[in-house]
mmCIF file of N, CA and C in Angstrom:
data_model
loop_
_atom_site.group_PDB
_atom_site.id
_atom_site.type_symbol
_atom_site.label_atom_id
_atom_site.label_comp_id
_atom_site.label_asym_id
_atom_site.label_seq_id
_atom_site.Cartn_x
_atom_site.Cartn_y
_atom_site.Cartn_z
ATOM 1 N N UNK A 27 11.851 -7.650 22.245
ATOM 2 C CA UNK A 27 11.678 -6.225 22.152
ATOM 3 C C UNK A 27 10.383 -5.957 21.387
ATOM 4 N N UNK A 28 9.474 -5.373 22.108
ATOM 5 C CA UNK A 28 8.636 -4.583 21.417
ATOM 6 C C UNK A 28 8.198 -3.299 21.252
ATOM 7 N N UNK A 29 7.444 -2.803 20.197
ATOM 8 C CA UNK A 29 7.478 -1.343 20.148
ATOM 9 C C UNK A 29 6.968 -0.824 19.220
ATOM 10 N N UNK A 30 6.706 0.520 18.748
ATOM 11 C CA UNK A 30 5.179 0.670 18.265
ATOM 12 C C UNK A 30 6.066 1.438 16.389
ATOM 13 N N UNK A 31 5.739 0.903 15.579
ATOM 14 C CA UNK A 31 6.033 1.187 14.761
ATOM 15 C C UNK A 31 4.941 1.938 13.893
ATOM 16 N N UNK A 32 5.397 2.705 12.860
ATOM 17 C CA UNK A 32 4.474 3.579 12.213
ATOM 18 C C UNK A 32 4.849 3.942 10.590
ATOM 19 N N UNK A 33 3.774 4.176 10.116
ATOM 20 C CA UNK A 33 4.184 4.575 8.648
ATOM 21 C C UNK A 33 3.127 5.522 8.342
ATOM 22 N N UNK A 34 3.676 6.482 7.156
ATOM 23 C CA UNK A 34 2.517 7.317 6.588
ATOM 24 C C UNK A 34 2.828 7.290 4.965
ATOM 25 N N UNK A 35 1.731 6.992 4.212
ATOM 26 C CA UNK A 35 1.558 6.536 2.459
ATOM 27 C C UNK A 35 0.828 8.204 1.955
ATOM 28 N N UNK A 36 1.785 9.048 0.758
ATOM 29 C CA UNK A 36 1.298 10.033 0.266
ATOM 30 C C UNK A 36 1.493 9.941 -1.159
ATOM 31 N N UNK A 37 0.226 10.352 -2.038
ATOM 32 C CA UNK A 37 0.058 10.400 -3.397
ATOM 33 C C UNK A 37 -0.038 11.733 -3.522
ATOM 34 N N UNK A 38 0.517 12.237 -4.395
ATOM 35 C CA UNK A 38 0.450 13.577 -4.577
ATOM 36 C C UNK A 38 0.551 14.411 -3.518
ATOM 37 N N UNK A 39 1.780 14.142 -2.712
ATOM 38 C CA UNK A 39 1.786 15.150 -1.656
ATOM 39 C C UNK A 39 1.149 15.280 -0.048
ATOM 40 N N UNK A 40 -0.019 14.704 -0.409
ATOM 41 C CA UNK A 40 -0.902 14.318 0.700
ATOM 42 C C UNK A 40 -0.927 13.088 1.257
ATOM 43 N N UNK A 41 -1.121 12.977 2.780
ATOM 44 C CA UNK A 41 -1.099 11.426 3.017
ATOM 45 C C UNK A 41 -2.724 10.640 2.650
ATOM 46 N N UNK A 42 -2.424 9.570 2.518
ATOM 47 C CA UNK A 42 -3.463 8.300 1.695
ATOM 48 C C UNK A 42 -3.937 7.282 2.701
ATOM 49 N N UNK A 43 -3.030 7.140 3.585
ATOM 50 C CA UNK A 43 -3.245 6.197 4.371
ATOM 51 C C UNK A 43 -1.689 6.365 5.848
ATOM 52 N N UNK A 44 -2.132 5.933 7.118
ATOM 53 C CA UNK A 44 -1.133 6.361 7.690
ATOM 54 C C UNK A 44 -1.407 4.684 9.029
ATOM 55 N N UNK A 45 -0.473 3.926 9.751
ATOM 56 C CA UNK A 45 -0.786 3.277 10.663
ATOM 57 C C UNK A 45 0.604 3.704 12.140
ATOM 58 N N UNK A 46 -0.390 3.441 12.894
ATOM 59 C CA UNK A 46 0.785 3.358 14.127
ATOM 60 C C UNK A 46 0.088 2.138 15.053
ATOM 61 N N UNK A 47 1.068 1.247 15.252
ATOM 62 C CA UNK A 47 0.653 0.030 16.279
ATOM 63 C C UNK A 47 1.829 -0.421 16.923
ATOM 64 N N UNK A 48 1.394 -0.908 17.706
ATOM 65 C CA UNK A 48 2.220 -2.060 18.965
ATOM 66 C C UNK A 48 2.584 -3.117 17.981
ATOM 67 N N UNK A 49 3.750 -3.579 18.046
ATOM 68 C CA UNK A 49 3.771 -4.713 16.925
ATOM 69 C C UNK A 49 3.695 -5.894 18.016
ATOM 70 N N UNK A 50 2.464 -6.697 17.599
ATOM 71 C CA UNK A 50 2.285 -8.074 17.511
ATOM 72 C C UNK A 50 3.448 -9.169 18.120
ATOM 73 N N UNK A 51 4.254 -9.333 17.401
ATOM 74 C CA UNK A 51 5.482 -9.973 17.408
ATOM 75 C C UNK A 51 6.877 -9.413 18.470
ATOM 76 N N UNK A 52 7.207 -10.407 19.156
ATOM 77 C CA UNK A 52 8.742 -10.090 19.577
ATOM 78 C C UNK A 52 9.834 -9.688 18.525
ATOM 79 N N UNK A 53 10.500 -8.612 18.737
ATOM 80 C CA UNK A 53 11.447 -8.798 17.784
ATOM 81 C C UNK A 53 12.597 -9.224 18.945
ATOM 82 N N UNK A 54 13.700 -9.580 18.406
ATOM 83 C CA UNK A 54 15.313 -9.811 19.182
ATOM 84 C C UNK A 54 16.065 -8.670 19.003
ATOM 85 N N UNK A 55 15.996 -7.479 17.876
ATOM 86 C CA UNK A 55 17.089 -6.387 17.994
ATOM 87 C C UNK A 55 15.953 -5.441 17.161
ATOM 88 N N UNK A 56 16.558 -4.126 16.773
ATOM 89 C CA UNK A 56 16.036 -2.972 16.998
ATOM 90 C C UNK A 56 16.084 -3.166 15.055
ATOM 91 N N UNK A 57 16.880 -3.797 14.943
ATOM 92 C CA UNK A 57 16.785 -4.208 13.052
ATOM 93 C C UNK A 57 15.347 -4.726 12.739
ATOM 94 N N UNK A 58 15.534 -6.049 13.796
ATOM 95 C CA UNK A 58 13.957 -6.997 13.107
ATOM 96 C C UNK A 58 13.078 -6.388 13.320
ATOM 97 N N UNK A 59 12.762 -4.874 14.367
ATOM 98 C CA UNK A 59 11.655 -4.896 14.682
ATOM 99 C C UNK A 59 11.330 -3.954 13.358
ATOM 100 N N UNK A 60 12.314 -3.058 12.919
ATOM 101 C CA UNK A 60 12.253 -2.143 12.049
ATOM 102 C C UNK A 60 11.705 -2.676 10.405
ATOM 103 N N UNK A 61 12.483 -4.272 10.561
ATOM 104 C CA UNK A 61 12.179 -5.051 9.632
ATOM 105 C C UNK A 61 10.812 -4.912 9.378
ATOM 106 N N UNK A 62 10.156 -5.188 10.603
ATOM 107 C CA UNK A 62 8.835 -6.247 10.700
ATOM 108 C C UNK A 62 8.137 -4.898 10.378
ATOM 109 N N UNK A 63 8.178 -3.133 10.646
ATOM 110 C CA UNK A 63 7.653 -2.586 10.349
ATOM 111 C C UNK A 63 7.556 -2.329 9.032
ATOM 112 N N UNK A 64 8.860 -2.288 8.291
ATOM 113 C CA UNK A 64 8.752 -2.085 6.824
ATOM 114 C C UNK A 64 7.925 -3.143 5.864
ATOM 115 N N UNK A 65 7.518 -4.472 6.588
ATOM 116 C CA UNK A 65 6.633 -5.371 5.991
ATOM 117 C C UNK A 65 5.024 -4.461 5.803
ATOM 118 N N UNK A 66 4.645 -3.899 7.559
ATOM 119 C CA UNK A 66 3.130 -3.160 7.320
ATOM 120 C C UNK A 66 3.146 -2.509 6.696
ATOM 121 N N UNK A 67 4.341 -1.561 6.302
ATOM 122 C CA UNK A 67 4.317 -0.317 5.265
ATOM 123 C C UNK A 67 4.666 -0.870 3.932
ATOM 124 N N UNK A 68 5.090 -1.428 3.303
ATOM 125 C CA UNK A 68 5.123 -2.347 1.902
ATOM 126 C C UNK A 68 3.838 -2.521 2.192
ATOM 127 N N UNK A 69 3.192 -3.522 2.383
ATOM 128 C CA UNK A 69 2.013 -3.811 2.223
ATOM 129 C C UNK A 69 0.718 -3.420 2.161
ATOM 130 N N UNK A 70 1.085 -1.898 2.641
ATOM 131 C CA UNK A 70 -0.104 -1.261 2.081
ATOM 132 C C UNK A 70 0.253 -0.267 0.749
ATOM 133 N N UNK A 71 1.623 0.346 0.144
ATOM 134 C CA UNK A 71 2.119 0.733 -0.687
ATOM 135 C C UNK A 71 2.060 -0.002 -1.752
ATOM 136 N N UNK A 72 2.023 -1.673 -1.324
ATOM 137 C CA UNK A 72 1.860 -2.806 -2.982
ATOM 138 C C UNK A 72 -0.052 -2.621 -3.209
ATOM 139 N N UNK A 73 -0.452 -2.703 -2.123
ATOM 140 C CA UNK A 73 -2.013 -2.468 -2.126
ATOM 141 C C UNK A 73 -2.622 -0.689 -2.990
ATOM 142 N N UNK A 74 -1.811 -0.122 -2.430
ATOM 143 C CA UNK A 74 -2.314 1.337 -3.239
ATOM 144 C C UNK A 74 -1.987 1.378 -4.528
ATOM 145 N N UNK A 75 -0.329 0.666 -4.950
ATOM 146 C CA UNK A 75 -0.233 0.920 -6.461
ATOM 147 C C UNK A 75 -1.305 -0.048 -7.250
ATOM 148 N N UNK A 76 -1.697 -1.071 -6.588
ATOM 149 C CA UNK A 76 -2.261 -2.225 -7.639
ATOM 150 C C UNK A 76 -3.932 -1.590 -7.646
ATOM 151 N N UNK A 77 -4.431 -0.719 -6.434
ATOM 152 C CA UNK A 77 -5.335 0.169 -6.541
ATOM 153 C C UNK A 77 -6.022 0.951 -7.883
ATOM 154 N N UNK A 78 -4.081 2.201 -8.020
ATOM 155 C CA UNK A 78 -3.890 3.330 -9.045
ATOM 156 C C UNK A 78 -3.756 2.475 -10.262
ATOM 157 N N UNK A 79 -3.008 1.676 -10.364
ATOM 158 C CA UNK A 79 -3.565 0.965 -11.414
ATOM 159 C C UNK A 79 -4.500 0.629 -11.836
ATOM 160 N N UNK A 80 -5.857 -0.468 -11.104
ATOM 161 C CA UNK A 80 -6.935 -0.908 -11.588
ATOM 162 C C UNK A 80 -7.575 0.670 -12.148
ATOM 163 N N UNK A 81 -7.550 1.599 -11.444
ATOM 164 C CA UNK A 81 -7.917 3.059 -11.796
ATOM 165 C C UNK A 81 -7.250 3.584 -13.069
ATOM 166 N N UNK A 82 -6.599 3.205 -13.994
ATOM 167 C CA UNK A 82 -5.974 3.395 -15.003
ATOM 168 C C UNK A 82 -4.687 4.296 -14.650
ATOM 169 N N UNK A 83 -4.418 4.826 -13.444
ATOM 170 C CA UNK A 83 -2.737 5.299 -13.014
ATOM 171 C C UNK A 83 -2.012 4.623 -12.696
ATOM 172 N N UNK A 84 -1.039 3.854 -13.128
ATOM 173 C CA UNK A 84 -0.169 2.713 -12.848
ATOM 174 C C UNK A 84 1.146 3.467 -13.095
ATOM 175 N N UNK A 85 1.570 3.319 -12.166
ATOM 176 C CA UNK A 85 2.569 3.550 -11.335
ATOM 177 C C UNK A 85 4.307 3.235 -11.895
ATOM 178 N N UNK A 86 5.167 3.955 -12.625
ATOM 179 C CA UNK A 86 6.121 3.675 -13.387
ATOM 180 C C UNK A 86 7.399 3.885 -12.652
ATOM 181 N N UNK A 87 8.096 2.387 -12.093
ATOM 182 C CA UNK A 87 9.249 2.540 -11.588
ATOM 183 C C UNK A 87 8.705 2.142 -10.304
ATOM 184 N N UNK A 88 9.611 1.702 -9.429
ATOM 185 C CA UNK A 88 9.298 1.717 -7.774
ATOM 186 C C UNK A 88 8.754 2.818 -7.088
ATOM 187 N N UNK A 89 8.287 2.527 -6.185
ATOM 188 C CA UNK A 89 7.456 3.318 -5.361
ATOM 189 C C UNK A 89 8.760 3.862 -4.193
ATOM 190 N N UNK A 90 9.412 5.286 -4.006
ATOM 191 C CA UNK A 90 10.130 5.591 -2.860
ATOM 192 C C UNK A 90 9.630 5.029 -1.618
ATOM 193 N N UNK A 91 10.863 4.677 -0.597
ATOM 194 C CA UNK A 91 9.841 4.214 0.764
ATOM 195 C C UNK A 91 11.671 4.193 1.798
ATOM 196 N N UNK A 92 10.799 5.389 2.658
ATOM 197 C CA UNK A 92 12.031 5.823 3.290
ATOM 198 C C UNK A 92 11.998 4.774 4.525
ATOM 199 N N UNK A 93 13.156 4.644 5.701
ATOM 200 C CA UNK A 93 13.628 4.144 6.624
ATOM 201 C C UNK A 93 14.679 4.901 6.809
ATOM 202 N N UNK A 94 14.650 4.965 8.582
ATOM 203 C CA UNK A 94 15.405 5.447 9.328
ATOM 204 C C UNK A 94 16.500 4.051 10.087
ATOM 205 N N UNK A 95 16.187 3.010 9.705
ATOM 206 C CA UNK A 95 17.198 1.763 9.836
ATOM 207 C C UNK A 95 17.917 1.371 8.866
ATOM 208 N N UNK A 96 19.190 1.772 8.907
ATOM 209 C CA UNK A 96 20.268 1.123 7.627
ATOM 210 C C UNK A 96 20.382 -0.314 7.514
ATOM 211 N N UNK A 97 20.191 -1.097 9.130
ATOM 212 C CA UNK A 97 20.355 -1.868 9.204
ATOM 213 C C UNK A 97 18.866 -3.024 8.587
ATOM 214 N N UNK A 98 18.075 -2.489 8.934
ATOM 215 C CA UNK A 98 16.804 -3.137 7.967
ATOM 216 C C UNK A 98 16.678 -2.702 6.527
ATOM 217 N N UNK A 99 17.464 -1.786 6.319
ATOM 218 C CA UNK A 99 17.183 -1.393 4.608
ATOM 219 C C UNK A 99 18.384 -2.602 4.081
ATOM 220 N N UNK A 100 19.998 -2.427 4.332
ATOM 221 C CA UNK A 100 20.448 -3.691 4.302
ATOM 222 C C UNK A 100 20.271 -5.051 4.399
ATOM 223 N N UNK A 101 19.563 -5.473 5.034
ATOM 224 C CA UNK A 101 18.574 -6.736 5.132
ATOM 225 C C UNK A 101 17.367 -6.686 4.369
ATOM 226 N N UNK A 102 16.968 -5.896 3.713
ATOM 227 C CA UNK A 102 16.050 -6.112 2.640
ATOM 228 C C UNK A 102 16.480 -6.412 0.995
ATOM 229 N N UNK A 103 17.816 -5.598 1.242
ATOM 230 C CA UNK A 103 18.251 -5.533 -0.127
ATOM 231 C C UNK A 103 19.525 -6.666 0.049
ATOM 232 N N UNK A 104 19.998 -7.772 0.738
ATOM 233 C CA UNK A 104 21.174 -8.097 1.121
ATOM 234 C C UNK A 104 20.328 -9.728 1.077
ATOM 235 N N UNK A 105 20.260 -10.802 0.559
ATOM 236 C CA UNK A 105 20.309 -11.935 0.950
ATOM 237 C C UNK A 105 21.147 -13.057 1.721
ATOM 238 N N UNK A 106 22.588 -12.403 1.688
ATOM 239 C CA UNK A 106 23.392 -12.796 1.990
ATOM 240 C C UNK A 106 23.979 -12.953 4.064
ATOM 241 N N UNK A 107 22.445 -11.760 4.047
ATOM 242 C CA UNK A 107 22.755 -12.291 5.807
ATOM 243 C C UNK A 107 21.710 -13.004 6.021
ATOM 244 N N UNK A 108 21.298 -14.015 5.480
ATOM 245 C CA UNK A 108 20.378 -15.049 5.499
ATOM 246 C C UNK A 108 20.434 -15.996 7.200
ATOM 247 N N UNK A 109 21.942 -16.183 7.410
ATOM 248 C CA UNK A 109 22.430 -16.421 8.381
ATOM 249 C C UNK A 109 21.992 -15.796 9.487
ATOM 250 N N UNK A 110 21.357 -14.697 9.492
ATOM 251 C CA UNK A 110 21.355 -13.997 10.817
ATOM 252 C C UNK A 110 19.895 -13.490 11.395
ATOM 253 N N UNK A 111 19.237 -14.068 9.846
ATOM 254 C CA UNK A 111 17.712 -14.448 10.037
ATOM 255 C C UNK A 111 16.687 -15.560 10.027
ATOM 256 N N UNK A 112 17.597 -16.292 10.305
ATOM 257 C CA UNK A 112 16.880 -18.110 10.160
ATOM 258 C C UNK A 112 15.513 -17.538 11.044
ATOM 259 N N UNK A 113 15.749 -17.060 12.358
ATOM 260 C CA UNK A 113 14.384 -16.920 13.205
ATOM 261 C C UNK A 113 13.834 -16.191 13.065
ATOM 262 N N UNK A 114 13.746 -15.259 12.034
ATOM 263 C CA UNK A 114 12.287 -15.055 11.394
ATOM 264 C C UNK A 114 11.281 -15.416 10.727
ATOM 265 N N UNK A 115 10.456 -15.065 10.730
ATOM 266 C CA UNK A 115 9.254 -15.663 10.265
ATOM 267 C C UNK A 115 9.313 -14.794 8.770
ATOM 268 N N UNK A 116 8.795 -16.218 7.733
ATOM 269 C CA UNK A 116 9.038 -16.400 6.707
ATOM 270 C C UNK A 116 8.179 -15.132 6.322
ATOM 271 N N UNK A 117 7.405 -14.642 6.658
ATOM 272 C CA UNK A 117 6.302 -13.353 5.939
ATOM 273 C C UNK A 117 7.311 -12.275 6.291
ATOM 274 N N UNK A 118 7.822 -12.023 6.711
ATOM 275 C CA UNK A 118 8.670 -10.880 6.791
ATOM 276 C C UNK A 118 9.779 -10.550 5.952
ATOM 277 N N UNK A 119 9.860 -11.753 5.120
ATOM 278 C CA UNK A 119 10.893 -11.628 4.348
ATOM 279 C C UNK A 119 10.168 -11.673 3.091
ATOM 280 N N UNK A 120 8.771 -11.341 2.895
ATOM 281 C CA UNK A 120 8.342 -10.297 1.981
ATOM 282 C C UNK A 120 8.915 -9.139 1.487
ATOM 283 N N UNK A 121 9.081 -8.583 2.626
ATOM 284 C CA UNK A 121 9.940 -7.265 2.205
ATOM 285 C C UNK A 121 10.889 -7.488 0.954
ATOM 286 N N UNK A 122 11.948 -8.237 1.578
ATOM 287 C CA UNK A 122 12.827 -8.482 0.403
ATOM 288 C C UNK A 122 12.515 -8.788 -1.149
ATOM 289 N N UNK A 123 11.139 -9.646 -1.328
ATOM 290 C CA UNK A 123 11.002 -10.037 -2.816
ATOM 291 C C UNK A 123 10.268 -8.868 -3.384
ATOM 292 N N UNK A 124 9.568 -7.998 -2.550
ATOM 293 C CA UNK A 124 8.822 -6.678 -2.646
ATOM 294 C C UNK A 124 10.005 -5.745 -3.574
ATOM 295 N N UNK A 125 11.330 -5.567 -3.125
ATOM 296 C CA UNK A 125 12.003 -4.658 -3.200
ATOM 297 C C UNK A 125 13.312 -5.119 -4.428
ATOM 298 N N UNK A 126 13.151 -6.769 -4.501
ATOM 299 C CA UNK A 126 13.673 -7.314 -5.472
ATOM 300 C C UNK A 126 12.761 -7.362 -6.769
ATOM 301 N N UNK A 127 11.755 -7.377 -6.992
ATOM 302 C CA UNK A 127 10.812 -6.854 -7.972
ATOM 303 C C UNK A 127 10.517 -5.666 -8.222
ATOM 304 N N UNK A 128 11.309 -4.718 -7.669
ATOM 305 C CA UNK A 128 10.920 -3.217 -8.032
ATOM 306 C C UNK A 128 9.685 -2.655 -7.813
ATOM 307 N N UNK A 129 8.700 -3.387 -6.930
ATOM 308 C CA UNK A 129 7.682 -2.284 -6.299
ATOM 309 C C UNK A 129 8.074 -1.405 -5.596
ATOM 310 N N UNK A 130 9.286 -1.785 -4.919
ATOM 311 C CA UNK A 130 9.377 -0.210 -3.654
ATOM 312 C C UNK A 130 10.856 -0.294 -3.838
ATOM 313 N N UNK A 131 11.333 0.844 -3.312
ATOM 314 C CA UNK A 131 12.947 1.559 -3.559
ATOM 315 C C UNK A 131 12.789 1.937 -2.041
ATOM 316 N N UNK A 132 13.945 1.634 -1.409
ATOM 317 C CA UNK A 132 14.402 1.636 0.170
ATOM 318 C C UNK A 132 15.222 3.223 0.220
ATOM 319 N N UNK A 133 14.482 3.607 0.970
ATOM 320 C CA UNK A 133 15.895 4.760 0.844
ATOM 321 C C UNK A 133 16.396 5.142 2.502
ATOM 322 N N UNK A 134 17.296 5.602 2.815
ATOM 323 C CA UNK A 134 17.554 5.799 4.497
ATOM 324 C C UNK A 134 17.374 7.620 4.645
ATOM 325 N N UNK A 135 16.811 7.625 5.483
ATOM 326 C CA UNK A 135 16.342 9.159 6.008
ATOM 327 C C UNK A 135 16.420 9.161 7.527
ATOM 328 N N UNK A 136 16.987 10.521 7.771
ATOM 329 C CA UNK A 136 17.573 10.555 9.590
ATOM 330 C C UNK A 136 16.227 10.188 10.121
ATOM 331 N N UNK A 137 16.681 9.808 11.460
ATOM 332 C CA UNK A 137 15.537 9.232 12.284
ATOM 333 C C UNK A 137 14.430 10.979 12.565
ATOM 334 N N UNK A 138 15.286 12.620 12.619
ATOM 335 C CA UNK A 138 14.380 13.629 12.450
ATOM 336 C C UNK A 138 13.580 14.439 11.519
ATOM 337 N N UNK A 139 14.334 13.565 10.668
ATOM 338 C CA UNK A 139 13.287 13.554 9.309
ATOM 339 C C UNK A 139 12.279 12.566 8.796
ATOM 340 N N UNK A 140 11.551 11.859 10.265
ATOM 341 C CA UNK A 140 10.807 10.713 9.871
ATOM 342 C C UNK A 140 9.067 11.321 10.630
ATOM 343 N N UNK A 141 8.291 11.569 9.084
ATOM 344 C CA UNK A 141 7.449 12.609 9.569
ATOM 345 C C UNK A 141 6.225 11.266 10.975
ATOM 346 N N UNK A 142 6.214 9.873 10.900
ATOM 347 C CA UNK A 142 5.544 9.354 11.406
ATOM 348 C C UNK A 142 5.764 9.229 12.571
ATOM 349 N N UNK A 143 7.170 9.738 13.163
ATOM 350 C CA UNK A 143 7.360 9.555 14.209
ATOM 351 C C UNK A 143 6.557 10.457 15.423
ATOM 352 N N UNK A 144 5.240 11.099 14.748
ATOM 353 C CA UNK A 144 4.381 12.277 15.866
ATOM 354 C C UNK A 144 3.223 10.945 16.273
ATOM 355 N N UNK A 145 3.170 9.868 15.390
ATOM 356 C CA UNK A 145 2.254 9.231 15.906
ATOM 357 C C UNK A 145 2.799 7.510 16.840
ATOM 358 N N UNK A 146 4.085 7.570 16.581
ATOM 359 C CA UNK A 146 4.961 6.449 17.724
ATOM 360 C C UNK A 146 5.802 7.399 18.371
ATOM 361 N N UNK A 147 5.507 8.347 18.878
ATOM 362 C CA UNK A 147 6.958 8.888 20.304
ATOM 363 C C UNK A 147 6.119 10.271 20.564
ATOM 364 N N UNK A 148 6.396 10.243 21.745
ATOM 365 C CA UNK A 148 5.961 11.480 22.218
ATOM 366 C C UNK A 148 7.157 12.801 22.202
ATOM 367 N N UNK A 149 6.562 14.034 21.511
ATOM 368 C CA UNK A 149 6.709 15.004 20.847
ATOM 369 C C UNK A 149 6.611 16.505 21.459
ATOM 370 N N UNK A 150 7.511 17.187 21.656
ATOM 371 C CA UNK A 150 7.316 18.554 22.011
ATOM 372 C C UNK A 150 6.137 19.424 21.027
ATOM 373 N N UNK A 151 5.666 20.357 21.496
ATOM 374 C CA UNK A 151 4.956 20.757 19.620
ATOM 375 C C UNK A 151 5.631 21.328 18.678
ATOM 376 N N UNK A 152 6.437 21.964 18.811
ATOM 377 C CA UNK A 152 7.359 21.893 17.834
ATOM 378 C C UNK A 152 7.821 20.950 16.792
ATOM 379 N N UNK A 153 8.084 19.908 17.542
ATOM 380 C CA UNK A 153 8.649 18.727 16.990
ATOM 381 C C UNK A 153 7.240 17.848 16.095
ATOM 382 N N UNK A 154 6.607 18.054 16.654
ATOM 383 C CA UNK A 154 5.295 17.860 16.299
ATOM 384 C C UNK A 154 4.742 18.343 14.977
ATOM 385 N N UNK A 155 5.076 19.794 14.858
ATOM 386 C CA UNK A 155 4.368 20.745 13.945
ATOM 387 C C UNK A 155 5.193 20.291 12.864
ATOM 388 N N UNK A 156 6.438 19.718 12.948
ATOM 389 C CA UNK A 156 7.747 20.148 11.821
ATOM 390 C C UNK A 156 6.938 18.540 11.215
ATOM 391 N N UNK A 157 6.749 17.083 11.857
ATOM 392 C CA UNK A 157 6.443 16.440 11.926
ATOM 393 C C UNK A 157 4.567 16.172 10.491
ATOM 394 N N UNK A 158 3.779 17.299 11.014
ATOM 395 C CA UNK A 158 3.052 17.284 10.397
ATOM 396 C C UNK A 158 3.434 17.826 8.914
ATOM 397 N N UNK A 159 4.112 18.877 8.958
ATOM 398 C CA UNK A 159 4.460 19.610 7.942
ATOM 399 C C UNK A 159 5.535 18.520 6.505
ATOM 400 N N UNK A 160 6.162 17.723 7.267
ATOM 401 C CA UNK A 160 6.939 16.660 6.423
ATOM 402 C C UNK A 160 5.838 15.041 5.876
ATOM 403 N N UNK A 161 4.703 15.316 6.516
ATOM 404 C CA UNK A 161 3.692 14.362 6.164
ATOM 405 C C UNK A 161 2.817 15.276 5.082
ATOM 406 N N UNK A 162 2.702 16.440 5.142
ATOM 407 C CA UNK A 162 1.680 17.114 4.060
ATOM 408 C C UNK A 162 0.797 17.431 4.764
ATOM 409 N N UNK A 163 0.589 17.776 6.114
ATOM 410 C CA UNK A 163 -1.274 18.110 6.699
ATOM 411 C C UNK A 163 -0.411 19.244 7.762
ATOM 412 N N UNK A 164 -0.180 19.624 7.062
ATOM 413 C CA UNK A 164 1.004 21.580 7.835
ATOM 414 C C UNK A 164 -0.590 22.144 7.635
ATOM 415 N N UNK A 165 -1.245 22.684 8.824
ATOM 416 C CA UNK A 165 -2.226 23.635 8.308
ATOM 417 C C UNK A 165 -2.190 24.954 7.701
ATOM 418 N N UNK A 166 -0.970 25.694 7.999
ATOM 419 C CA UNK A 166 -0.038 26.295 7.132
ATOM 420 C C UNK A 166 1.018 26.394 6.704
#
């Protein structure tokens, strides 16, 4: 299974950084692929705090970081289904030591409250506008 995953990074309200891509990799279920996305989005969220830091704003407590997969937020925070990920590839299970060190806090948010989804799925404008407006770039 493949499929285009997306994230958007906001400091103060505004977005900082945003990606949407084709992922690279096969996933086998709709978990790993979600997995494999929450790796691109950690990884640029560990990159911005260690940023605000060198800048003298360092960053107190985990960084929020929503998902619309229970089932990949469970597998980040869960070692115990170790079993059911032998065939992944070992970088993906970044996530997990990411979130076991307290850089990022997993949280689950409905799949229509996921403002990145205007740049992986095609969108009525409506859906669109509500979309921009939950990322911070609402022109009004």
């Amino acid at each position: 299974m493949t499929s285009v995953g997306g994230f958007i990074c906001c400091v103060g309200g505004g977005p900082t950084a945003w990606e949407s891509k084709k992922q690279e990799d096969q996933a086998l279920s709709s978990v790993e692929s979600e997995y494999m996305a929450l790796f691109r989005a950690i990884r640029e969220v560990v990159w911005q705090r260690r940023l605000l830091a060198e800048l003298g704003e360092e960053q107190q407590g985990p960084t929020p970081l929503y998902c619309d997969s229970q089932g990949a937020i469970a597998l980040a925070k869960n070692p115990v289904l170790h079993g059911l990920t032998k065939h992944m590839k070992v970088k993906w299970h970044w996530v997990r030591s990411m979130v076991t060190a307290g850089e990022v806090e997993l949280h689950y948010v409905k799949t229509t409250a996921q403002p990145d989804d205007m740049m992986t799925k095609r969108l009525v404008e409506q859906q669109h506008w509500k979309c921009c407006k939950l990322a911070g770039i609402a022109l009004n």
